[in-house]
Every structure is written in structure tokens, then in C-alpha cells.
PDB file of C-alpha atoms in Angstrom:
ATOM      1  CA  UNK A   1      -0.019  -0.008   0.018  1.00 35.00           C
ATOM      2  CA  UNK A   2       2.893   2.394   0.849  1.00 34.00           C
ATOM      3  CA  UNK A   3       4.592   1.550  -2.441  1.00 35.00           C
ATOM      4  CA  UNK A   4       1.371   2.173  -4.424  1.00 39.00           C
ATOM      5  CA  UNK A   5       0.816   5.577  -2.710  1.00 38.00           C
ATOM      6  CA  UNK A   6       4.451   6.625  -3.443  1.00 42.00           C
ATOM      7  CA  UNK A   7       3.998   5.734  -7.092  1.00 38.00           C
ATOM      8  CA  UNK A   8       0.825   7.813  -7.217  1.00 36.00           C
ATOM      9  CA  UNK A   9       2.586  10.784  -5.545  1.00 35.00           C
ATOM     10  CA  UNK A  10       5.473  10.584  -8.024  1.00 35.00           C
ATOM     11  CA  UNK A  11       3.120  10.493 -10.994  1.00 35.00           C
ATOM     12  CA  UNK A  12       1.147  13.429  -9.619  1.00 34.00           C
ATOM     13  CA  UNK A  13       4.393  15.397  -8.974  1.00 34.00           C
ATOM     14  CA  UNK A  14       5.611  14.750 -12.522  1.00 32.00           C
ATOM     15  CA  UNK A  15       2.311  15.947 -14.021  1.00 32.00           C
ATOM     16  CA  UNK A  16       2.270  19.046 -11.794  1.00 30.00           C
ATOM     17  CA  UNK A  17       5.805  20.076 -12.765  1.00 29.00           C
ATOM     18  CA  UNK A  18       4.859  19.905 -16.352  1.00 32.00           C
ATOM     19  CA  UNK A  19       2.041  22.345 -15.768  1.00 34.00           C
ATOM     20  CA  UNK A  20       4.184  25.047 -14.039  1.00 29.00           C
ATOM     21  CA  UNK A  21       4.415  28.124 -16.302  1.00 30.00           C
ATOM     22  CA  UNK A  22       7.969  28.746 -17.589  1.00 27.00           C
ATOM     23  CA  UNK A  23       9.281  32.050 -16.378  1.00 28.00           C
ATOM     24  CA  UNK A  24      10.750  34.545 -18.918  1.00 30.00           C
ATOM     25  CA  UNK A  25      14.344  33.760 -19.774  1.00 33.00           C
ATOM     26  CA  UNK A  26      13.940  29.958 -19.454  1.00 31.00           C
ATOM     27  CA  UNK A  27      12.553  29.424 -22.980  1.00 35.00           C
ATOM     28  CA  UNK A  28      13.287  31.381 -26.105  1.00 37.00           C
ATOM     29  CA  UNK A  29       9.657  30.758 -27.293  1.00 46.00           C
ATOM     30  CA  UNK A  30       8.244  32.581 -24.292  1.00 57.00           C
ATOM     31  CA  UNK A  31       5.765  35.198 -25.496  1.00 67.00           C
ATOM     32  CA  UNK A  32       6.485  38.656 -24.291  1.00 79.00           C
ATOM     33  CA  UNK A  33       4.139  41.668 -24.230  1.00 85.00           C
ATOM     34  CA  UNK A  34       4.097  43.873 -27.356  1.00 92.00           C
ATOM     35  CA  UNK A  35       4.224  47.684 -26.675  1.00 97.00           C
ATOM     36  CA  UNK A  36       2.687  49.999 -29.335  1.00 98.00           C
ATOM     37  CA  UNK A  37       4.023  53.481 -29.918  1.00 98.00           C
ATOM     38  CA  UNK A  38       2.635  56.252 -32.055  1.00 98.00           C
ATOM     39  CA  UNK A  39       3.377  60.031 -32.297  1.00 98.00           C
ATOM     40  CA  UNK A  40       2.176  63.173 -34.128  1.00 96.00           C
ATOM     41  CA  UNK A  41      -1.373  62.120 -34.816  1.00 95.00           C
ATOM     42  CA  UNK A  42      -2.549  65.645 -35.429  1.00 88.00           C
ATOM     43  CA  UNK A  43      -4.392  66.675 -38.581  1.00 78.00           C
ATOM     44  CA  UNK A  44      -2.767  69.519 -40.529  1.00 73.00           C
ATOM     45  CA  UNK A  45      -3.385  73.078 -39.378  1.00 65.00           C
ATOM     46  CA  UNK A  46      -4.996  75.464 -41.953  1.00 60.00           C
ATOM     47  CA  UNK A  47      -1.711  77.249 -42.469  1.00 61.00           C
ATOM     48  CA  UNK A  48       0.097  73.979 -43.066  1.00 64.00           C
ATOM     49  CA  UNK A  49      -2.380  73.032 -45.774  1.00 62.00           C
ATOM     50  CA  UNK A  50      -1.355  76.187 -47.629  1.00 59.00           C
ATOM     51  CA  UNK A  51       2.404  75.648 -47.548  1.00 63.00           C
ATOM     52  CA  UNK A  52       2.597  71.824 -47.716  1.00 65.00           C
ATOM     53  CA  UNK A  53       0.912  69.023 -49.524  1.00 70.00           C
ATOM     54  CA  UNK A  54      -1.651  66.930 -47.530  1.00 68.00           C
ATOM     55  CA  UNK A  55      -2.216  63.222 -47.974  1.00 72.00           C
ATOM     56  CA  UNK A  56      -5.655  62.398 -46.415  1.00 85.00           C
ATOM     57  CA  UNK A  57      -3.909  62.791 -43.055  1.00 84.00           C
ATOM     58  CA  UNK A  58      -7.064  62.253 -40.947  1.00 87.00           C
ATOM     59  CA  UNK A  59      -7.870  59.051 -42.794  1.00 93.00           C
ATOM     60  CA  UNK A  60      -4.301  57.893 -42.335  1.00 94.00           C
ATOM     61  CA  UNK A  61      -4.416  58.515 -38.635  1.00 94.00           C
ATOM     62  CA  UNK A  62      -7.747  56.697 -38.258  1.00 95.00           C
ATOM     63  CA  UNK A  63      -6.356  53.741 -40.225  1.00 95.00           C
ATOM     64  CA  UNK A  64      -3.412  53.476 -37.903  1.00 97.00           C
ATOM     65  CA  UNK A  65      -5.694  53.756 -34.876  1.00 97.00           C
ATOM     66  CA  UNK A  66      -7.807  50.858 -36.180  1.00 96.00           C
ATOM     67  CA  UNK A  67      -4.777  48.655 -36.642  1.00 96.00           C
ATOM     68  CA  UNK A  68      -3.560  49.346 -33.126  1.00 97.00           C
ATOM     69  CA  UNK A  69      -7.053  48.715 -31.726  1.00 96.00           C
ATOM     70  CA  UNK A  70      -7.100  45.319 -33.372  1.00 93.00           C
ATOM     71  CA  UNK A  71      -3.563  44.149 -32.686  1.00 91.00           C
ATOM     72  CA  UNK A  72      -2.244  45.590 -29.473  1.00 86.00           C
ATOM     73  CA  UNK A  73      -1.534  43.470 -26.406  1.00 86.00           C
ATOM     74  CA  UNK A  74      -2.778  46.032 -23.924  1.00 89.00           C
ATOM     75  CA  UNK A  75      -0.097  48.743 -23.876  1.00 96.00           C
ATOM     76  CA  UNK A  76      -0.177  51.824 -26.048  1.00 97.00           C
ATOM     77  CA  UNK A  77       2.127  54.872 -25.809  1.00 98.00           C
ATOM     78  CA  UNK A  78       1.368  58.205 -27.503  1.00 98.00           C
ATOM     79  CA  UNK A  79       4.318  60.583 -27.728  1.00 98.00           C
ATOM     80  CA  UNK A  80       2.598  63.930 -28.131  1.00 95.00           C
ATOM     81  CA  UNK A  81       0.868  66.130 -30.709  1.00 94.00           C
ATOM     82  CA  UNK A  82      -2.273  64.025 -30.382  1.00 96.00           C
ATOM     83  CA  UNK A  83      -4.261  66.823 -32.018  1.00 94.00           C
ATOM     84  CA  UNK A  84      -3.647  69.945 -34.030  1.00 87.00           C
ATOM     85  CA  UNK A  85      -4.782  72.452 -31.403  1.00 85.00           C
ATOM     86  CA  UNK A  86      -5.091  71.005 -27.905  1.00 85.00           C
ATOM     87  CA  UNK A  87      -7.284  73.935 -26.772  1.00 85.00           C
ATOM     88  CA  UNK A  88      -9.992  73.159 -29.320  1.00 87.00           C
ATOM     89  CA  UNK A  89     -12.396  70.483 -27.953  1.00 89.00           C
ATOM     90  CA  UNK A  90     -13.671  69.405 -31.398  1.00 88.00           C
ATOM     91  CA  UNK A  91     -10.207  68.293 -32.459  1.00 89.00           C
ATOM     92  CA  UNK A  92     -10.067  65.644 -29.769  1.00 94.00           C
ATOM     93  CA  UNK A  93     -13.054  63.597 -31.235  1.00 94.00           C
ATOM     94  CA  UNK A  94     -10.942  61.122 -33.204  1.00 94.00           C
ATOM     95  CA  UNK A  95      -8.505  60.630 -30.327  1.00 96.00           C
ATOM     96  CA  UNK A  96     -11.389  60.275 -27.893  1.00 96.00           C
ATOM     97  CA  UNK A  97     -12.877  57.439 -29.982  1.00 97.00           C
ATOM     98  CA  UNK A  98      -9.493  55.750 -30.094  1.00 97.00           C
ATOM     99  CA  UNK A  99      -8.954  56.062 -26.336  1.00 97.00           C
ATOM    100  CA  UNK A 100     -12.461  54.761 -25.536  1.00 97.00           C
ATOM    101  CA  UNK A 101     -12.066  51.729 -27.778  1.00 97.00           C
ATOM    102  CA  UNK A 102      -8.723  50.835 -26.216  1.00 97.00           C
ATOM    103  CA  UNK A 103      -9.821  51.346 -22.644  1.00 96.00           C
ATOM    104  CA  UNK A 104     -13.101  49.482 -23.182  1.00 95.00           C
ATOM    105  CA  UNK A 105     -11.004  46.500 -24.384  1.00 94.00           C
ATOM    106  CA  UNK A 106      -8.833  46.718 -21.230  1.00 94.00           C
ATOM    107  CA  UNK A 107      -5.800  48.357 -22.820  1.00 95.00           C
ATOM    108  CA  UNK A 108      -3.659  50.778 -20.921  1.00 96.00           C
ATOM    109  CA  UNK A 109      -2.867  54.036 -22.692  1.00 97.00           C
ATOM    110  CA  UNK A 110      -0.010  56.325 -21.743  1.00 98.00           C
ATOM    111  CA  UNK A 111       0.843  59.748 -23.227  1.00 98.00           C
ATOM    112  CA  UNK A 112       3.060  62.769 -22.995  1.00 98.00           C
ATOM    113  CA  UNK A 113       2.134  66.186 -24.438  1.00 96.00           C
ATOM    114  CA  UNK A 114       3.672  67.628 -27.518  1.00 96.00           C
ATOM    115  CA  UNK A 115       3.943  71.239 -28.571  1.00 94.00           C
ATOM    116  CA  UNK A 116       0.443  71.095 -30.195  1.00 93.00           C
ATOM    117  CA  UNK A 117      -1.136  70.395 -26.811  1.00 93.00           C
ATOM    118  CA  UNK A 118       0.356  73.751 -25.609  1.00 93.00           C
ATOM    119  CA  UNK A 119      -0.262  75.608 -28.845  1.00 83.00           C
ATOM    120  CA  UNK A 120      -2.031  78.957 -28.748  1.00 77.00           C
ATOM    121  CA  UNK A 121      -3.764  78.519 -25.430  1.00 83.00           C
ATOM    122  CA  UNK A 122      -1.954  76.184 -23.050  1.00 84.00           C
ATOM    123  CA  UNK A 123      -4.372  77.109 -20.251  1.00 84.00           C
ATOM    124  CA  UNK A 124      -7.002  75.180 -22.266  1.00 90.00           C
ATOM    125  CA  UNK A 125      -4.929  72.702 -24.135  1.00 91.00           C
ATOM    126  CA  UNK A 126      -3.158  71.109 -21.138  1.00 95.00           C
ATOM    127  CA  UNK A 127      -6.323  70.673 -19.151  1.00 95.00           C
ATOM    128  CA  UNK A 128      -7.814  68.950 -22.177  1.00 95.00           C
ATOM    129  CA  UNK A 129      -4.799  66.653 -22.277  1.00 96.00           C
ATOM    130  CA  UNK A 130      -4.967  65.979 -18.500  1.00 96.00           C
ATOM    131  CA  UNK A 131      -8.716  65.289 -18.732  1.00 96.00           C
ATOM    132  CA  UNK A 132      -7.919  62.340 -21.004  1.00 96.00           C
ATOM    133  CA  UNK A 133      -4.934  61.211 -18.866  1.00 97.00           C
ATOM    134  CA  UNK A 134      -5.808  62.292 -15.324  1.00 95.00           C
ATOM    135  CA  UNK A 135      -3.457  59.849 -13.550  1.00 94.00           C
ATOM    136  CA  UNK A 136      -0.303  60.694 -15.421  1.00 96.00           C
ATOM    137  CA  UNK A 137       2.123  63.248 -13.986  1.00 95.00           C
ATOM    138  CA  UNK A 138       2.701  66.019 -16.519  1.00 95.00           C
ATOM    139  CA  UNK A 139       6.424  66.309 -16.209  1.00 96.00           C
ATOM    140  CA  UNK A 140       7.176  62.575 -16.394  1.00 97.00           C
ATOM    141  CA  UNK A 141       6.619  59.067 -15.134  1.00 97.00           C
ATOM    142  CA  UNK A 142       7.804  55.462 -15.592  1.00 98.00           C
ATOM    143  CA  UNK A 143       5.870  52.428 -16.800  1.00 97.00           C
ATOM    144  CA  UNK A 144       7.170  48.949 -16.036  1.00 96.00           C
ATOM    145  CA  UNK A 145       6.076  45.684 -17.672  1.00 93.00           C
ATOM    146  CA  UNK A 146       7.706  42.423 -18.764  1.00 91.00           C
ATOM    147  CA  UNK A 147      11.205  43.357 -17.707  1.00 93.00           C
ATOM    148  CA  UNK A 148      10.990  46.680 -19.551  1.00 96.00           C
ATOM    149  CA  UNK A 149      10.914  50.204 -18.093  1.00 97.00           C
ATOM    150  CA  UNK A 150       9.510  52.995 -20.272  1.00 98.00           C
ATOM    151  CA  UNK A 151      10.453  56.489 -19.056  1.00 98.00           C
ATOM    152  CA  UNK A 152       8.039  59.072 -20.429  1.00 98.00           C
ATOM    153  CA  UNK A 153       9.216  62.730 -20.178  1.00 98.00           C
ATOM    154  CA  UNK A 154       7.642  66.056 -21.100  1.00 98.00           C
ATOM    155  CA  UNK A 155      10.134  67.817 -23.386  1.00 98.00           C
ATOM    156  CA  UNK A 156       8.250  71.113 -23.669  1.00 97.00           C
ATOM    157  CA  UNK A 157      10.944  72.817 -21.614  1.00 96.00           C
ATOM    158  CA  UNK A 158       9.929  76.326 -22.620  1.00 93.00           C
ATOM    159  CA  UNK A 159       6.489  75.722 -21.231  1.00 94.00           C
ATOM    160  CA  UNK A 160       7.608  74.264 -17.952  1.00 95.00           C
ATOM    161  CA  UNK A 161       8.386  76.453 -14.920  1.00 94.00           C
ATOM    162  CA  UNK A 162      11.879  76.525 -13.423  1.00 96.00           C
ATOM    163  CA  UNK A 163      10.537  74.427 -10.438  1.00 96.00           C
ATOM    164  CA  UNK A 164       9.034  71.864 -12.810  1.00 96.00           C
ATOM    165  CA  UNK A 165      12.226  71.507 -14.830  1.00 96.00           C
ATOM    166  CA  UNK A 166      14.265  71.190 -11.639  1.00 96.00           C
ATOM    167  CA  UNK A 167      11.892  68.601 -10.284  1.00 96.00           C
ATOM    168  CA  UNK A 168      11.859  66.645 -13.564  1.00 97.00           C
ATOM    169  CA  UNK A 169      15.693  66.591 -13.768  1.00 97.00           C
ATOM    170  CA  UNK A 170      15.983  65.273 -10.177  1.00 97.00           C
ATOM    171  CA  UNK A 171      13.320  62.678 -10.756  1.00 98.00           C
ATOM    172  CA  UNK A 172      14.841  61.540 -14.093  1.00 98.00           C
ATOM    173  CA  UNK A 173      18.291  61.005 -12.532  1.00 97.00           C
ATOM    174  CA  UNK A 174      16.809  59.187  -9.554  1.00 97.00           C
ATOM    175  CA  UNK A 175      14.600  56.898 -11.577  1.00 97.00           C
ATOM    176  CA  UNK A 176      17.440  56.003 -13.995  1.00 98.00           C
ATOM    177  CA  UNK A 177      19.682  55.171 -11.067  1.00 98.00           C
ATOM    178  CA  UNK A 178      16.940  53.019  -9.561  1.00 97.00           C
ATOM    179  CA  UNK A 179      16.290  51.148 -12.857  1.00 98.00           C
ATOM    180  CA  UNK A 180      20.002  50.478 -13.366  1.00 97.00           C
ATOM    181  CA  UNK A 181      20.131  48.965  -9.874  1.00 97.00           C
ATOM    182  CA  UNK A 182      16.944  46.895 -10.145  1.00 97.00           C
ATOM    183  CA  UNK A 183      17.695  43.339 -11.262  1.00 95.00           C
ATOM    184  CA  UNK A 184      14.051  42.788 -12.387  1.00 95.00           C
ATOM    185  CA  UNK A 185      14.548  45.445 -15.114  1.00 96.00           C
ATOM    186  CA  UNK A 186      16.294  44.138 -18.199  1.00 95.00           C
ATOM    187  CA  UNK A 187      15.873  47.059 -20.547  1.00 96.00           C
ATOM    188  CA  UNK A 188      15.077  50.800 -20.378  1.00 98.00           C
ATOM    189  CA  UNK A 189      13.399  52.917 -23.107  1.00 98.00           C
ATOM    190  CA  UNK A 190      13.306  56.698 -22.820  1.00 98.00           C
ATOM    191  CA  UNK A 191      10.621  58.729 -24.632  1.00 98.00           C
ATOM    192  CA  UNK A 192      10.086  62.401 -25.344  1.00 98.00           C
ATOM    193  CA  UNK A 193       8.064  64.394 -27.918  1.00 98.00           C
ATOM    194  CA  UNK A 194      10.888  66.534 -29.229  1.00 98.00           C
ATOM    195  CA  UNK A 195      13.714  64.670 -31.015  1.00 98.00           C
ATOM    196  CA  UNK A 196      17.243  65.128 -29.793  1.00 98.00           C
ATOM    197  CA  UNK A 197      18.412  64.294 -33.291  1.00 98.00           C
ATOM    198  CA  UNK A 198      16.569  64.708 -36.583  1.00 98.00           C
ATOM    199  CA  UNK A 199      17.294  65.516 -40.265  1.00 97.00           C
ATOM    200  CA  UNK A 200      13.926  67.314 -40.537  1.00 96.00           C
ATOM    201  CA  UNK A 201      14.216  70.569 -42.471  1.00 95.00           C
ATOM    202  CA  UNK A 202      11.206  71.877 -40.529  1.00 94.00           C
ATOM    203  CA  UNK A 203      11.805  71.192 -36.848  1.00 94.00           C
ATOM    204  CA  UNK A 204      15.438  69.987 -36.705  1.00 96.00           C
ATOM    205  CA  UNK A 205      16.973  68.700 -33.478  1.00 97.00           C
ATOM    206  CA  UNK A 206      16.189  69.714 -29.885  1.00 97.00           C
ATOM    207  CA  UNK A 207      19.270  71.069 -28.218  1.00 97.00           C
ATOM    208  CA  UNK A 208      17.267  71.259 -24.939  1.00 96.00           C
ATOM    209  CA  UNK A 209      16.635  67.478 -25.009  1.00 97.00           C
ATOM    210  CA  UNK A 210      20.325  66.848 -25.875  1.00 97.00           C
ATOM    211  CA  UNK A 211      21.483  68.897 -22.930  1.00 97.00           C
ATOM    212  CA  UNK A 212      18.948  67.704 -20.355  1.00 96.00           C
ATOM    213  CA  UNK A 213      18.526  63.971 -21.081  1.00 98.00           C
ATOM    214  CA  UNK A 214      21.018  62.359 -23.457  1.00 98.00           C
ATOM    215  CA  UNK A 215      24.113  62.111 -21.239  1.00 97.00           C
ATOM    216  CA  UNK A 216      22.252  60.022 -18.539  1.00 97.00           C
ATOM    217  CA  UNK A 217      20.508  57.934 -21.235  1.00 98.00           C
ATOM    218  CA  UNK A 218      23.920  57.030 -22.788  1.00 98.00           C
ATOM    219  CA  UNK A 219      25.508  56.246 -19.399  1.00 97.00           C
ATOM    220  CA  UNK A 220      22.930  53.574 -18.532  1.00 97.00           C
ATOM    221  CA  UNK A 221      23.970  49.957 -19.284  1.00 96.00           C
ATOM    222  CA  UNK A 222      20.262  49.053 -19.724  1.00 97.00           C
ATOM    223  CA  UNK A 223      19.013  51.670 -22.104  1.00 97.00           C
ATOM    224  CA  UNK A 224      18.150  50.199 -25.507  1.00 96.00           C
ATOM    225  CA  UNK A 225      16.250  52.965 -27.316  1.00 98.00           C
ATOM    226  CA  UNK A 226      15.392  56.642 -27.141  1.00 98.00           C
ATOM    227  CA  UNK A 227      12.106  57.272 -28.967  1.00 98.00           C
ATOM    228  CA  UNK A 228      10.723  60.697 -29.969  1.00 98.00           C
ATOM    229  CA  UNK A 229       8.447  62.441 -32.459  1.00 97.00           C
ATOM    230  CA  UNK A 230       7.994  65.994 -33.553  1.00 96.00           C
ATOM    231  CA  UNK A 231       9.707  65.327 -36.896  1.00 96.00           C
ATOM    232  CA  UNK A 232       6.990  63.782 -39.041  1.00 95.00           C
ATOM    233  CA  UNK A 233       9.308  61.055 -40.287  1.00 96.00           C
ATOM    234  CA  UNK A 234      10.831  57.674 -39.564  1.00 98.00           C
ATOM    235  CA  UNK A 235      14.460  58.106 -38.597  1.00 98.00           C
ATOM    236  CA  UNK A 236      17.020  55.933 -36.814  1.00 98.00           C
ATOM    237  CA  UNK A 237      20.444  56.951 -35.541  1.00 97.00           C
ATOM    238  CA  UNK A 238      23.303  55.486 -33.496  1.00 96.00           C
ATOM    239  CA  UNK A 239      25.418  57.734 -31.325  1.00 96.00           C
ATOM    240  CA  UNK A 240      29.153  57.546 -30.818  1.00 94.00           C
ATOM    241  CA  UNK A 241      28.331  55.836 -27.479  1.00 94.00           C
ATOM    242  CA  UNK A 242      26.574  53.062 -29.402  1.00 95.00           C
ATOM    243  CA  UNK A 243      23.038  54.059 -28.274  1.00 97.00           C
ATOM    244  CA  UNK A 244      20.095  53.998 -30.632  1.00 98.00           C
ATOM    245  CA  UNK A 245      17.559  56.782 -31.263  1.00 98.00           C
ATOM    246  CA  UNK A 246      14.395  56.546 -33.298  1.00 98.00           C
ATOM    247  CA  UNK A 247      12.001  59.287 -34.557  1.00 98.00           C
ATOM    248  CA  UNK A 248       8.501  58.006 -35.107  1.00 98.00           C
ATOM    249  CA  UNK A 249       6.399  61.072 -36.026  1.00 96.00           C
ATOM    250  CA  UNK A 250       4.326  59.213 -38.592  1.00 95.00           C
ATOM    251  CA  UNK A 251       0.932  59.175 -36.929  1.00 96.00           C
ATOM    252  CA  UNK A 252      -0.864  61.508 -39.264  1.00 93.00           C
ATOM    253  CA  UNK A 253       0.817  64.899 -39.304  1.00 92.00           C
ATOM    254  CA  UNK A 254       1.682  66.771 -42.466  1.00 88.00           C
ATOM    255  CA  UNK A 255       4.728  65.896 -44.510  1.00 90.00           C
ATOM    256  CA  UNK A 256       8.106  67.351 -43.378  1.00 92.00           C
ATOM    257  CA  UNK A 257      11.015  67.083 -45.799  1.00 93.00           C
ATOM    258  CA  UNK A 258      14.345  65.736 -44.671  1.00 95.00           C
ATOM    259  CA  UNK A 259      17.985  66.528 -45.399  1.00 95.00           C
ATOM    260  CA  UNK A 260      19.027  63.471 -47.382  1.00 93.00           C
ATOM    261  CA  UNK A 261      22.188  61.780 -48.763  1.00 91.00           C
ATOM    262  CA  UNK A 262      25.285  63.989 -48.420  1.00 90.00           C
ATOM    263  CA  UNK A 263      23.196  66.721 -46.761  1.00 94.00           C
ATOM    264  CA  UNK A 264      22.221  64.523 -43.795  1.00 94.00           C
ATOM    265  CA  UNK A 265      23.153  66.022 -40.453  1.00 94.00           C
ATOM    266  CA  UNK A 266      22.997  62.574 -38.860  1.00 96.00           C
ATOM    267  CA  UNK A 267      23.506  59.208 -40.539  1.00 96.00           C
ATOM    268  CA  UNK A 268      20.113  57.575 -40.871  1.00 96.00           C
ATOM    269  CA  UNK A 269      20.286  53.810 -40.531  1.00 96.00           C
ATOM    270  CA  UNK A 270      17.064  53.232 -42.477  1.00 95.00           C
ATOM    271  CA  UNK A 271      17.038  53.689 -46.219  1.00 92.00           C
ATOM    272  CA  UNK A 272      14.714  56.508 -47.263  1.00 90.00           C
ATOM    273  CA  UNK A 273      13.266  54.323 -50.025  1.00 89.00           C
ATOM    274  CA  UNK A 274      12.089  51.739 -47.507  1.00 90.00           C
ATOM    275  CA  UNK A 275      10.263  54.109 -45.260  1.00 95.00           C
ATOM    276  CA  UNK A 276       6.461  54.284 -44.801  1.00 96.00           C
ATOM    277  CA  UNK A 277       4.864  57.747 -44.727  1.00 95.00           C
ATOM    278  CA  UNK A 278       2.383  56.859 -41.959  1.00 96.00           C
ATOM    279  CA  UNK A 279       3.260  54.321 -39.334  1.00 97.00           C
ATOM    280  CA  UNK A 280       3.504  53.092 -35.777  1.00 98.00           C
ATOM    281  CA  UNK A 281       6.087  51.233 -33.768  1.00 97.00           C
ATOM    282  CA  UNK A 282       5.912  47.842 -31.947  1.00 97.00           C
ATOM    283  CA  UNK A 283       8.480  46.862 -29.290  1.00 96.00           C
ATOM    284  CA  UNK A 284       8.829  43.359 -27.898  1.00 93.00           C
ATOM    285  CA  UNK A 285      11.467  41.946 -25.598  1.00 91.00           C
ATOM    286  CA  UNK A 286      13.147  38.759 -26.946  1.00 87.00           C
ATOM    287  CA  UNK A 287      15.091  37.613 -23.891  1.00 81.00           C
ATOM    288  CA  UNK A 288      18.209  39.855 -24.026  1.00 86.00           C
ATOM    289  CA  UNK A 289      17.209  41.722 -27.216  1.00 92.00           C
ATOM    290  CA  UNK A 290      14.633  44.307 -28.074  1.00 95.00           C
ATOM    291  CA  UNK A 291      12.761  43.641 -31.281  1.00 96.00           C
ATOM    292  CA  UNK A 292      11.585  46.763 -33.052  1.00 97.00           C
ATOM    293  CA  UNK A 293       8.958  46.564 -35.797  1.00 97.00           C
ATOM    294  CA  UNK A 294       7.695  49.450 -37.932  1.00 97.00           C
ATOM    295  CA  UNK A 295       4.291  48.983 -39.547  1.00 97.00           C
ATOM    296  CA  UNK A 296       2.708  51.435 -41.963  1.00 97.00           C
ATOM    297  CA  UNK A 297       1.870  52.529 -45.482  1.00 95.00           C
ATOM    298  CA  UNK A 298       2.789  55.119 -48.107  1.00 94.00           C
ATOM    299  CA  UNK A 299       1.119  58.477 -48.822  1.00 92.00           C
ATOM    300  CA  UNK A 300      -0.930  56.607 -51.403  1.00 92.00           C
ATOM    301  CA  UNK A 301      -2.150  54.178 -48.636  1.00 94.00           C
ATOM    302  CA  UNK A 302      -0.105  51.252 -50.068  1.00 94.00           C
ATOM    303  CA  UNK A 303       1.186  48.889 -47.385  1.00 93.00           C
ATOM    304  CA  UNK A 304       4.995  48.650 -47.201  1.00 93.00           C
ATOM    305  CA  UNK A 305       6.975  45.699 -45.828  1.00 95.00           C
ATOM    306  CA  UNK A 306       7.578  45.811 -42.111  1.00 96.00           C
ATOM    307  CA  UNK A 307      10.944  47.117 -41.014  1.00 96.00           C
ATOM    308  CA  UNK A 308      12.521  45.084 -38.203  1.00 95.00           C
ATOM    309  CA  UNK A 309      15.501  45.889 -36.027  1.00 94.00           C
ATOM    310  CA  UNK A 310      17.042  43.894 -33.199  1.00 92.00           C
ATOM    311  CA  UNK A 311      18.794  45.927 -30.477  1.00 92.00           C
TER     312      UNK A 311
END
């Protein structure tokens, strides 16, 4: 009887061990959470329509929104310029539909303001932004999931008070130190609206972001990617320190020409011929690597092959 009981116990133990979920890092086939990023979703302003060509920008934005609604795993990050004029309530309708659909499905949506949220009347635009994202600190915050830490920072430095800028800098340094020391964090991604580096002929590069944030980003052994918008293009750079930077301002904003070929200010790692006009970004951790996927379409709404990078 004792022998029979022991056999039963061993069989049960063997079956039980087979049913224990494998923790991340033990199996290369382990599925990790996908994080979706989009920036510069605003429709063109009236003055922009006069000086630049439009490409059904509102339809493009809505098409990207629908893709993200149908595909995302529950985490969506919006890097500013959600609308053309943040102070105008009617311009939020498309974004509001997008946010409602995502939240109704259980997705978590995070955002930082761009310059268009402050445009013309910040006293109305920023409250409109905060109404949609009431739990998110305006100067910056950190989201952690699946061994990743996403540091979201408000880069509208001219709009922040001296106290806000000082507080943000102190918080940024502290949180980066904490993430570097935390063994549960494998990778860190830093996000702003304004791009520290861009070949855009319209908005260029943000010296303020370079001076305030880049040194600490490059010092961290865990940082994999610095993501920004503002330039309505897809751009990818590598600094002398070996750190990657991506510009992802393809959410619907009007076209912004780039300095190309021998006129480039920074060496773009993605061929201009391969780039979509409208797009969003998907990040997924693959054990010790970060897989980056760009999905989008041309100005004529023709789907282009996905662009994939491993960092």
C-alpha cells in the first residue's frame, strides 16, 4: 500500500511540474508583451495646408488607430501632438474614440504632451490633455512591464516652470539610477516628444533634449532605445556611445522634408526608399534583445513591408 501511494505521488508530482508556467528567460519561445508607440497624430493646421501638400492625413491617422485597436496586447504609448490644437475640444473627437475603444478593451494608454497640446492657449490645451490622462504626472513618469521600463518625459521645456524643470531633472536622474540597480529590469526605453536628433528641415533637433537627457541615457547599461516624435518622419540613428535613437512622427501629421544623402546632419540607418509615410512602432522583448517593428503605409495608402530591427 505504501509503495502504491508513493508511485501515485510521483506520477502526480511529474504531472504538476509539467504544468508550471515557464518564467521569462527559461525558454526562447516565451511570448512577451508587445508595446505599441505612435506619435504626431494631429491633422494639418489650416496654415500647413497652404504651404505643404496633404495626404488624407485624418484618414491615415484613423487607419493606424484601427490597426492598433485590433492588434495591441494592452499597452499603447502616445508621444505627443495628439491633436492639431489642444485647446480646441472638437479636435479631440478622433482621439477620444481611439482612447475609448482601447480602454473598453482593457488596454492601458499612456501619453506625454507635444507642442500642439500647448499651442495657442496652453491654459485650455493642457487641461484637455490631462482630462484624457488624469493619472499621469505632466512632467514625467515610468511604466514597467515584462522586464521593460519605459520612461516618459515632457520635453516642452519652454512651457515648464523652473521648479518643474528642476523637479523633472531630479526625478529623471533618480529613476534612472533606480532602474539600473533593479535586477528585475532588463531594458530601459526613454521617450520624449521633441527629437534630440533629426534631419527634418522643418523642426530640426532639440538642443534642450540633448543637454537635459542624453548624457544620462547614454550612461545607462540598460538603455536600448530613445524614442521621440516632432519630426513627421521615420528616422534611426546610433550615437558615438553606441546608443540608438528613433524618430516616429508618422501618426498623421503633415509631411516634413528631410535633409538626405550627403546633406544629412545625422546618418540615418534606415534607407529613405524603404520608409512608410504613416506608421506606428511595436516593441517586444526577446530575452536579451529588443525587437523593433515598424508597420505602416505610403502616402498613397499602399502597405509597405515591415521594418525590423534587433537591439
